[in-house]
Every structure is written in C-alpha cells, then in structure tokens.
Coordinates of C-alpha atoms (C1' of nucleotides) in Angstrom, one line a residue:
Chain A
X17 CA 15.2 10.7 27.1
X18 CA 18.2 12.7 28.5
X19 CA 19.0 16.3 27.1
X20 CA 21.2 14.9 24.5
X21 CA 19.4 12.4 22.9
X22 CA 16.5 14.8 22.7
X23 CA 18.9 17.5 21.1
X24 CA 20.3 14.8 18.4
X25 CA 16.5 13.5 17.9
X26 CA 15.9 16.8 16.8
X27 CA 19.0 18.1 14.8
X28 CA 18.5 14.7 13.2
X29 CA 15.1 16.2 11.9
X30 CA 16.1 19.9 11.4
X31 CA 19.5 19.0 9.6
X32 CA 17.6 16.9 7.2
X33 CA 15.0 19.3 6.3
X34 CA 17.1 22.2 6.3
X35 CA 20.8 21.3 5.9
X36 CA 23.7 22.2 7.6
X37 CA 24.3 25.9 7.1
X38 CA 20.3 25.9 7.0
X39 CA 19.7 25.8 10.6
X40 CA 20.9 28.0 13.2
X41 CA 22.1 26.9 16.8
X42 CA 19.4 29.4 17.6
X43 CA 16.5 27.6 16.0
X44 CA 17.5 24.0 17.3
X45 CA 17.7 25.0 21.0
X46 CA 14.4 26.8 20.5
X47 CA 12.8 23.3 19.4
X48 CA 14.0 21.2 22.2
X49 CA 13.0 24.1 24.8
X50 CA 16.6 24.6 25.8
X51 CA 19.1 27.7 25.8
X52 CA 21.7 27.3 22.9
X53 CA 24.2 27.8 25.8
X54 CA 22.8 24.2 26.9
X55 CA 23.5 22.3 23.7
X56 CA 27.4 24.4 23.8
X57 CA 27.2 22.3 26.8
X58 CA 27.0 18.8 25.2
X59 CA 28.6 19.3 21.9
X60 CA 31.7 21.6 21.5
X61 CA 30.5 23.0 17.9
X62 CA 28.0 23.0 15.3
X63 CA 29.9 20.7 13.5
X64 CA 30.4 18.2 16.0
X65 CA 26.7 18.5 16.7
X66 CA 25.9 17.3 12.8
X67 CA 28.7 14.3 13.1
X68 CA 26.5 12.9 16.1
X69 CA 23.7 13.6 14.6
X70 CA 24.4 11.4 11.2
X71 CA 26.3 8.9 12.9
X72 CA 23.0 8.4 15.6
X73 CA 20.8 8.8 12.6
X74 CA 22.5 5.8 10.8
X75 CA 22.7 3.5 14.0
X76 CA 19.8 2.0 13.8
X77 CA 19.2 0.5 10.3
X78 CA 21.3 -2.3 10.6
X79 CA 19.3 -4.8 12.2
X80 CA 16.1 -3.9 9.9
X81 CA 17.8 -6.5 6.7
X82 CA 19.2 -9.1 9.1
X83 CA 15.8 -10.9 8.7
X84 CA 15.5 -11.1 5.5
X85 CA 19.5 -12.8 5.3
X86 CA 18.4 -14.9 8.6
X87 CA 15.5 -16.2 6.5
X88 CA 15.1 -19.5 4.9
X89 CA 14.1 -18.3 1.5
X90 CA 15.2 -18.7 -1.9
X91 CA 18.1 -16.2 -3.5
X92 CA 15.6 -14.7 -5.9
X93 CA 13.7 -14.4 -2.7
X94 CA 15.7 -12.8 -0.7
X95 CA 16.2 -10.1 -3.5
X96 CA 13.2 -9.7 -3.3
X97 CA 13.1 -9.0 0.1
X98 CA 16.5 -6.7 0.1
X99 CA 14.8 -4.6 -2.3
X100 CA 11.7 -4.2 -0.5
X101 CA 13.3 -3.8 3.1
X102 CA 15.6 -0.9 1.3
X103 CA 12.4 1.2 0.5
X104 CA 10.9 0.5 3.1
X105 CA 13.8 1.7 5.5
X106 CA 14.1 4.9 3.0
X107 CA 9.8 5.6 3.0
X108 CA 9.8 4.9 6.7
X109 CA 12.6 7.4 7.9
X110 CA 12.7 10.0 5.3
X111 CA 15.2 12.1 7.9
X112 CA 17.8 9.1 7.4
X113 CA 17.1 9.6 3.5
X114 CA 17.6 13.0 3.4
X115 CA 20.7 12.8 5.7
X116 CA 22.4 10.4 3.0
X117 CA 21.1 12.5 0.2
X118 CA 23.0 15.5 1.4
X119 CA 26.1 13.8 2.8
X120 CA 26.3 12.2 -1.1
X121 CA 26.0 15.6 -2.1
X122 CA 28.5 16.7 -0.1
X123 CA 30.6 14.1 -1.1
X124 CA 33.4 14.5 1.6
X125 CA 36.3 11.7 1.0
X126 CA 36.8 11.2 4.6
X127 CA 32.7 11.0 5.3
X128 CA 32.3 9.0 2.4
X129 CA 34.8 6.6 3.7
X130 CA 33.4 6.5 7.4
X131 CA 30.4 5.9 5.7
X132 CA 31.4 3.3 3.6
X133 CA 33.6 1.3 6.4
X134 CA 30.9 2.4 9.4
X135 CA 27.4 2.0 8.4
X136 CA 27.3 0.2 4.9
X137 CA 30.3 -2.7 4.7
X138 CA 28.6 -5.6 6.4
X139 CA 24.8 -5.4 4.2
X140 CA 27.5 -4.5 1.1
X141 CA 29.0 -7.6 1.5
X142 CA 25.9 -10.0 2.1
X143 CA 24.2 -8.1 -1.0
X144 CA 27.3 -9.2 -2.9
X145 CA 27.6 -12.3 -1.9
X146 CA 23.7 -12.5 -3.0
X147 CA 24.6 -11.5 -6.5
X148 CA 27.6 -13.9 -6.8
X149 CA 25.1 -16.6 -6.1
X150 CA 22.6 -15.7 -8.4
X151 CA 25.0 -14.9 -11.1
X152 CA 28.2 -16.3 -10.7
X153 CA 30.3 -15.5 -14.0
X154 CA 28.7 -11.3 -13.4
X155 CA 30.3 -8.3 -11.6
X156 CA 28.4 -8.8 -8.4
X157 CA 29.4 -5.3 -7.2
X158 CA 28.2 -3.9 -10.0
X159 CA 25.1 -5.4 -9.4
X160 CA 24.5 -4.9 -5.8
X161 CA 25.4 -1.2 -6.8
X162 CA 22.6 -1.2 -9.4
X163 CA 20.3 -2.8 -7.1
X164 CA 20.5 0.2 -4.3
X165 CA 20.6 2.6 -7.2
X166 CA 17.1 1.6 -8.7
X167 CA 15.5 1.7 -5.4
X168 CA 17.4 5.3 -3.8
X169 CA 16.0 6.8 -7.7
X170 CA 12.3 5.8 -7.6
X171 CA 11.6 7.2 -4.2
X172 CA 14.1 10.1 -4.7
X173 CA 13.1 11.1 -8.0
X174 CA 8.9 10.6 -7.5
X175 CA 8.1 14.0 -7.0
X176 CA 9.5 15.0 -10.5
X177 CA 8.6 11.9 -12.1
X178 CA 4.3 12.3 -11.5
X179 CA 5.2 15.3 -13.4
X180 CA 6.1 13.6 -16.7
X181 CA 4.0 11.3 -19.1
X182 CA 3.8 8.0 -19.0
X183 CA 3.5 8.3 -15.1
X184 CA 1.4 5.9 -12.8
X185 CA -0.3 5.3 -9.6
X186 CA 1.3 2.0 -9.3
X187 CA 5.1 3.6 -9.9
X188 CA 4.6 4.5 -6.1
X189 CA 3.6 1.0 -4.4
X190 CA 6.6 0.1 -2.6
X191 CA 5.8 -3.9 -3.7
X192 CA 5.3 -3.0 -6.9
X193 CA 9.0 -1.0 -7.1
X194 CA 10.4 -3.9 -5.6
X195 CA 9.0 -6.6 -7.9
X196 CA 10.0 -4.6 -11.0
X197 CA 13.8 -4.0 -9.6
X198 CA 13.7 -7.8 -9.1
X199 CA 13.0 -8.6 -12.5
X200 CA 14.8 -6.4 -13.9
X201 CA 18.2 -7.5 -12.4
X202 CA 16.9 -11.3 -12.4
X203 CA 16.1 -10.7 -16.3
X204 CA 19.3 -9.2 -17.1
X205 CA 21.3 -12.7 -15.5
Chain B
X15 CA 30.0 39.4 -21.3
X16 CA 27.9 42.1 -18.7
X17 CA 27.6 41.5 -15.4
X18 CA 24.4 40.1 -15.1
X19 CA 25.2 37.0 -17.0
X20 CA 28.7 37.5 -15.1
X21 CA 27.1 37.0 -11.8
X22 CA 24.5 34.0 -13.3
X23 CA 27.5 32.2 -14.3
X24 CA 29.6 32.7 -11.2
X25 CA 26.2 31.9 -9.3
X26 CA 25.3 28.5 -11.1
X27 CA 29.3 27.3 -9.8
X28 CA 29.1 28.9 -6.2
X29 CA 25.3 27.7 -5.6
X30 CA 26.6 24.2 -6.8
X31 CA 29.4 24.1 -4.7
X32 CA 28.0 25.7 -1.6
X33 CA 23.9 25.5 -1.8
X34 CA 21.8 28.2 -1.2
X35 CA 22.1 29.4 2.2
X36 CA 25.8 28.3 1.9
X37 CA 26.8 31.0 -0.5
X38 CA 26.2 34.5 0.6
X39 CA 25.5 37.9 -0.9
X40 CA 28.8 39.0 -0.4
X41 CA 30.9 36.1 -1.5
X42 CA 29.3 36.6 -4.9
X43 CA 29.8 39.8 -5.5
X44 CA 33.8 38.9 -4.2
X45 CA 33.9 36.6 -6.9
X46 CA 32.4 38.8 -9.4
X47 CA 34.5 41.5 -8.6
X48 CA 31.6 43.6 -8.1
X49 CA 29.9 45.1 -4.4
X50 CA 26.7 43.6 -3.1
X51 CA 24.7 46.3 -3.9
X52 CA 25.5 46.1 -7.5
X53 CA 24.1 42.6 -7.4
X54 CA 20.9 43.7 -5.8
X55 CA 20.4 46.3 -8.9
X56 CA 20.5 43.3 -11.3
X57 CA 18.0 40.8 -8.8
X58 CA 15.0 41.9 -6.8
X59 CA 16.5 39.4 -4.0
X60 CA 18.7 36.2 -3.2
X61 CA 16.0 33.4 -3.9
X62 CA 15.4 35.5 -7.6
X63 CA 18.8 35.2 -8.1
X64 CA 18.6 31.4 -7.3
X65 CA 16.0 31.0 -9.5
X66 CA 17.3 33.1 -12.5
X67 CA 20.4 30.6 -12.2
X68 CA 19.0 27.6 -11.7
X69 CA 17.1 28.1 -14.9
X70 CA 20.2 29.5 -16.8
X71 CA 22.0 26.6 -16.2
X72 CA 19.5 24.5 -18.0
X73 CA 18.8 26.3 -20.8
X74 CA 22.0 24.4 -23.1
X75 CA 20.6 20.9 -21.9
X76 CA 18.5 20.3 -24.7
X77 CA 20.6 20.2 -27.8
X78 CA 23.2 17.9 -26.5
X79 CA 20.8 14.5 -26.9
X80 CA 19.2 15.4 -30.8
X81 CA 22.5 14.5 -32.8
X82 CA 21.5 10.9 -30.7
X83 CA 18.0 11.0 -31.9
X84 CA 19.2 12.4 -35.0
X85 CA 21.6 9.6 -36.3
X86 CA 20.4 6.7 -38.3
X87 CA 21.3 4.3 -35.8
X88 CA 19.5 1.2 -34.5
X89 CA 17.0 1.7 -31.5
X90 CA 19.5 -0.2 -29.4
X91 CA 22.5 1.8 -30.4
X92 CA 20.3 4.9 -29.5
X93 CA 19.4 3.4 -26.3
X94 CA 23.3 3.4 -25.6
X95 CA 23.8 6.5 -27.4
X96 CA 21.5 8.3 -25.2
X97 CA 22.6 6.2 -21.8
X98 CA 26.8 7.6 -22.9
X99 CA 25.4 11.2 -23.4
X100 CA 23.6 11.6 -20.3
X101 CA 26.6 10.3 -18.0
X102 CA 28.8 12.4 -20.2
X103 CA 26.6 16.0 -20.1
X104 CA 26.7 15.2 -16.1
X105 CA 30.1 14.0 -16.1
X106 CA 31.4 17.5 -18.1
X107 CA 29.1 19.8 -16.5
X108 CA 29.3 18.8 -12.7
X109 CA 27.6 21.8 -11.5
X110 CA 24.5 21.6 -13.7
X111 CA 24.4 18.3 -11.9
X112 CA 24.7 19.7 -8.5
X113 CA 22.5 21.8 -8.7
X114 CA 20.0 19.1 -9.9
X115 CA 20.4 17.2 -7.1
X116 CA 19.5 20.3 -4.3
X117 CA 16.7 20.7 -6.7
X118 CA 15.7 16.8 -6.1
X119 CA 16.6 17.1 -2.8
X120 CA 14.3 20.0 -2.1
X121 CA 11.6 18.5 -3.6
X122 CA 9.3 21.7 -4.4
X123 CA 6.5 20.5 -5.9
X124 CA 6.3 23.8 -8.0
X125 CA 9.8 23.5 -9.0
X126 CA 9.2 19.9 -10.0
X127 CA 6.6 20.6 -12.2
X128 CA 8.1 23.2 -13.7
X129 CA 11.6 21.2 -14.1
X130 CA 9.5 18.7 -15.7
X131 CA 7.6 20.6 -18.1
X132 CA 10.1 23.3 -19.1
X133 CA 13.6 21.1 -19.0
X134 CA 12.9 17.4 -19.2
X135 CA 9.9 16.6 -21.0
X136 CA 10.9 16.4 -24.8
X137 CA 13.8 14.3 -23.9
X138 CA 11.9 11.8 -21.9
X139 CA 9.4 11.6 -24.3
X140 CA 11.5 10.0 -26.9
X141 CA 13.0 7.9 -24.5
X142 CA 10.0 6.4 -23.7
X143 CA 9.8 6.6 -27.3
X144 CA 12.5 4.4 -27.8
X145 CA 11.5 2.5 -24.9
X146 CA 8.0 1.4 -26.6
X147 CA 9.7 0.2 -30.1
X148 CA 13.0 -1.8 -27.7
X149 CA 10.0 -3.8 -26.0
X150 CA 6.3 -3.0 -26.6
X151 CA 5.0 -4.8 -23.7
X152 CA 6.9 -3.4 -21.3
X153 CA 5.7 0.0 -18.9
X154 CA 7.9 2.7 -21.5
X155 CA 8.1 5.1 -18.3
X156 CA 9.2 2.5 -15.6
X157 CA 12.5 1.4 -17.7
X158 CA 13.1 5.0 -19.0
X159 CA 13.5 6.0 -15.3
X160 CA 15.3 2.8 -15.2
X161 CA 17.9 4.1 -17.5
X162 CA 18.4 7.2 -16.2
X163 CA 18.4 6.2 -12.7
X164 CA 20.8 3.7 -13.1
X165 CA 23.1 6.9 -14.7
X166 CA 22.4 9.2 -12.3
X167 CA 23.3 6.6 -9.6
X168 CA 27.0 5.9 -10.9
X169 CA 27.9 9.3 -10.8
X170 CA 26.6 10.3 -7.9
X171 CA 27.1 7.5 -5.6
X172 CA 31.2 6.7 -7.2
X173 CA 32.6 8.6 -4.1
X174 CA 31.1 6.2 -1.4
X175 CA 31.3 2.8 -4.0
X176 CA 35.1 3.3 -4.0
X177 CA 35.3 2.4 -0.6
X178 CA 33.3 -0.6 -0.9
X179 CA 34.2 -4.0 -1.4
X180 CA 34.2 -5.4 -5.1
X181 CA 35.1 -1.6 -6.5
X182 CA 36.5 -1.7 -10.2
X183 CA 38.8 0.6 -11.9
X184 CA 36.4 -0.1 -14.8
X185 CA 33.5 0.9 -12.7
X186 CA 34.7 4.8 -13.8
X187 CA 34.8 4.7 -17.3
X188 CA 31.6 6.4 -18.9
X189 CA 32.0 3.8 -21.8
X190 CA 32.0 0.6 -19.6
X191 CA 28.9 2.0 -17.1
X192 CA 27.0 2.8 -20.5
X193 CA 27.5 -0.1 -21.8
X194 CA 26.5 -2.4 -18.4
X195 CA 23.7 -0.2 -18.1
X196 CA 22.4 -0.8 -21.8
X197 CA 23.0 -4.5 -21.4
X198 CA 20.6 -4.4 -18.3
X199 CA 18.1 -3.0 -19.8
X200 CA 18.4 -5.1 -23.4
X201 CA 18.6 -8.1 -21.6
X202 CA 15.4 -7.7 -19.3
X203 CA 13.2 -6.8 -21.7
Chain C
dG28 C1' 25.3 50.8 -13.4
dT29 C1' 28.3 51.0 -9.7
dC30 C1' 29.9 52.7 -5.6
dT31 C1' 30.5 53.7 -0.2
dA32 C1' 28.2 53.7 3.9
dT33 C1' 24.9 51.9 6.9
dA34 C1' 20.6 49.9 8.9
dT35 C1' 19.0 45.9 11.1
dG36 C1' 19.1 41.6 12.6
dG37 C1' 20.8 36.7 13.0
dC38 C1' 24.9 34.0 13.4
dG39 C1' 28.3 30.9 16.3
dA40 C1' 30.2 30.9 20.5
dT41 C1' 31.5 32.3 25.5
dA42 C1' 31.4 34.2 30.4
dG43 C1' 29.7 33.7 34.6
dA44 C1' 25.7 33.1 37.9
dC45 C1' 22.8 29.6 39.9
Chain D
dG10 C1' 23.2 21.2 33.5
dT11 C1' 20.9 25.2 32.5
dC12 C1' 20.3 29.9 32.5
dT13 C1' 20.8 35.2 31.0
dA14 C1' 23.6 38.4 28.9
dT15 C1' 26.8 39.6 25.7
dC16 C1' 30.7 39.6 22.2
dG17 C1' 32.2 40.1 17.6
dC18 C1' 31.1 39.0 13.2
dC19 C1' 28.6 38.3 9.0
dA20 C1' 24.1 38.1 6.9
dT21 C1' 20.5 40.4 3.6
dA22 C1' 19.1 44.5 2.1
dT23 C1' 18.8 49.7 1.3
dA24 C1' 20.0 54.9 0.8
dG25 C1' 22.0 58.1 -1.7
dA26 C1' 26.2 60.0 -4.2
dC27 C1' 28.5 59.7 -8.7

DNA sequence: GTCTATATGGCGATAGAC
DNA sequence: GTCTATCGCCATATAGAC
C-alpha cells in the first residue's frame, strides 16, 4: 500500500471517529508515520483530503448487494436479503456508517447530490424496482426509503435504545432486525 | 434575558449548526456580544458549556406530546397524533434536532443513559403504551422504535431522497409522511 | 459581571533541503 | 516523496483592573 492509500485508510478512520474539524493535519500524519508536509504532498488541502477520503470510503460497497439481486430467490426473499446485506455492510464498516451519518448531518446540497447520483442511484433503483413488484398499486419510493430507514435507526439508535424499557437482547441480532423489517413492510402490503 | 441563558441559547443554534469543535470560544462570545472571558465566568470550560446546552435545549420537549395523550381520541388516532407531533417538534425546532443527532452520533454511553432516563423515557413509555393496546401480541418496544425511526428517518434523510429516483412532492408534507407512517404500522400489526 | 491583555499551544499551510 | 523548520493565525483559558 502506497503513501496515499495508507493516508486515505487512515483519514477514513480518524474522520469518522472524530469529524472533520475534529482532527488535525497534525494528528493524521502522526498515525501514518509521515510528516504533515508529506500528506500537503498528495492532497492540496484538508478538504480535499476528506472528499477522497468519503468518496474511497464509499467505493467499495457496491458489489456487497449484487448477490443478493443476482440470486434466484423469491421477491419476499430478496428483501429479505437487502435488509440483512444493509446491516451487515453498516455493522461490518462502522467508519463507512459514521462517514454517512456525518455527511447527512451535514447535509450539503451539492454532497447530497454527488451522493445520491455517485454511490446510491443504481441499489435505489433495483430496491425500487423490488417494491414495485411486491406491491404494485404502492409508492415504491416510499417504501424502499422506509426500508433503509428501519435498518440505518436500529443500529444507529442501539446505544440509546438498551437504555429504555421494553429493551431486548434479541433487538441486536442482525437476523432478527432483518426478519422484523421484512414483515413489517411485507404486512403493511 | 441575562447572559447566561443569552449565551445557552445562542450556544444550542451555533453547536447545532457547527458541532462542538466546530464552534469556538470566540465565535460565541461574537455572537453574544460579549468577550470570551466573560463566557468563562458563567462555565468552568467549553465541554460544561456543551453540556449545560445540550440539556437546555431539551428541557421544553416534554409538554409538546401530553395534549396527544391527553385528548379523548382513539389509540389509532393517538398513534398518528403522536407520529404528526414528533416530525412537527423536529420539523420546528431544527436545532434541538441537530443536536440530537451529534448526540447519536457520538454515541457516549453516559450520555445515552442519561438522554434516556432524563429526556425520553416517559414519552416512550406511553408509546409502548399505546403500542401494547394497538396490537397485544406484538414486541411494544420494537414497533415504537419502529415509529419513531421511521420519523426520524424522513427528516433527516429528505436532502439526499430528493435526488433519488421516485422522489414526491408529497414526500415533504408532515401530514402525508404521518399518515404513510401510521398506515405502516396499523396495517402490520 | 465584564473588560483588556496576554500566556501557551495547536492549527493549516509553505519553503526549501535532500 | 519526504523531511525539518517556520510562518501567521486562531484556539482555549487565565490574570488582574474596573
């Protein structure tokens, strides 16, 4: 891994954690064992630095929900399957989570449509397209919305949800998530 | 008004917009009209100050949901009742709901417990509440977090949905989202 | 309770040697 | 491509007068 990569694996990790104005030039190029100078070598600013750093943060999750639109299973199925793929990809690289959290917090109009266009169109659409064929006469966007949004709030909000009643172990099984999003939007048909 | 609730309530906006190591000492006390050391007579330090704001802005929460509980309304008009207020408190105070989410986002197990215990736990309670008498078979804490997931999500996520595929005029009117999101639930129970 | 002045240190960014 | 050294600025925080 070249000096680059290694400098975007980190900022990847130290932007999520600590945000953008959180961490200091200083504190990245001490974690990849190079002189900040070095980095002002690859990336002409900070902010520059953060843009590569979403955009190589987000290149990689595409490929992770192909199989389950590549498989032969039912459409209930391959809900299912969406569902459980989505937390998965958000359990499994919490740094990509975090990333998205703070650029929705953000909420930049040009980001949010570089993000839309750039990294999310093409699942959008099959998740759509899913939705139209379980429920044809329903607003499938309004649906596949709902379908992200149940997911992205279970595993965002856990750490303040053990702390109210009512709370179980279970509510943090990804299958178990999964199954009751399912239902819920399969009920609700 | 004196100037410490003066700099609490110019605090709650600027932490909001900015988060916490985004807004500095001296910004603050620009917007307050006041100098920085002025500000440190009122806080012991910046993350007091945080604090001290962070719990200020919650403190009016509570009162907005108990005319809901309050009315002599079925339990499914209450469920929609409470589903329209929620979207309409974060709606109408966008900052309260900023902040909220670099609470979330931080994740400090302290802070989560104590957000739980001291802001939210009344008002869940009669959800689940409700919950339990809409569909007594059903987990009462899974669809409560359901419902105001599937609130939170709207709101938060409307900057990036606009530039997908499917997007809805509709899809940003409080009364329309309340109602899909009602129906959701109703439906799948 | 508020000010001016200042201590002390970290910040982003650059110059120039190797 | 990486370094050391440094610039100029802004950060948090404090001292002491009024």
């Amino acid at each position: 891994m070249n000096s680059k990569e290694k400098i975007l694996t980190a900022a990847i990790i130290l932007f999520a954690q600590k945000g953008y104005s959180g961490l200091s030039m200083r504190q990245l190029a001490l974690s990849v064992d190079l002189s900040v100078a070095a980095i002002y070598h690859h990336f002409p600013d900070k902010n520059a630095l953060y843009l590569e750093a979403v955009r190589f943060s987000f290149s990689d999750k595409e490929q992770v929900f192909d199989q389950v639109w590549n498989s032969d299973c039912s459409a209930k199925e391959k809900l299912h399957g969406f569902i459980r793929s989505l937390i998965d990809v958000m359990l499994n690289d919490q740094n990509f989570h975090r990333l998205m959290q703070r650029e929705i917090l953000e909420a930049n109009p040009e980001r949010m449509q570089l993000l839309a266009k750039g990294v999310f169109h093409s699942q959008f659409c099959l998740l759509m397209q899913l939705m139209a064929e379980l429920a044809p006469k329903q607003d499938a966007h309004l649906f596949a919305t709902s379908a992200i949004g149940l997911a992205k709030y279970y595993i965002e909000y856990q750490p303040l949800l053990k702390n109210l009643p009512g709370w179980k172990l279970e509510h943090e099984i990804p299958e178990f998530m999964a199954s009751h999003i399912t239902s819920l939007l399969l009920n609700s048909f």
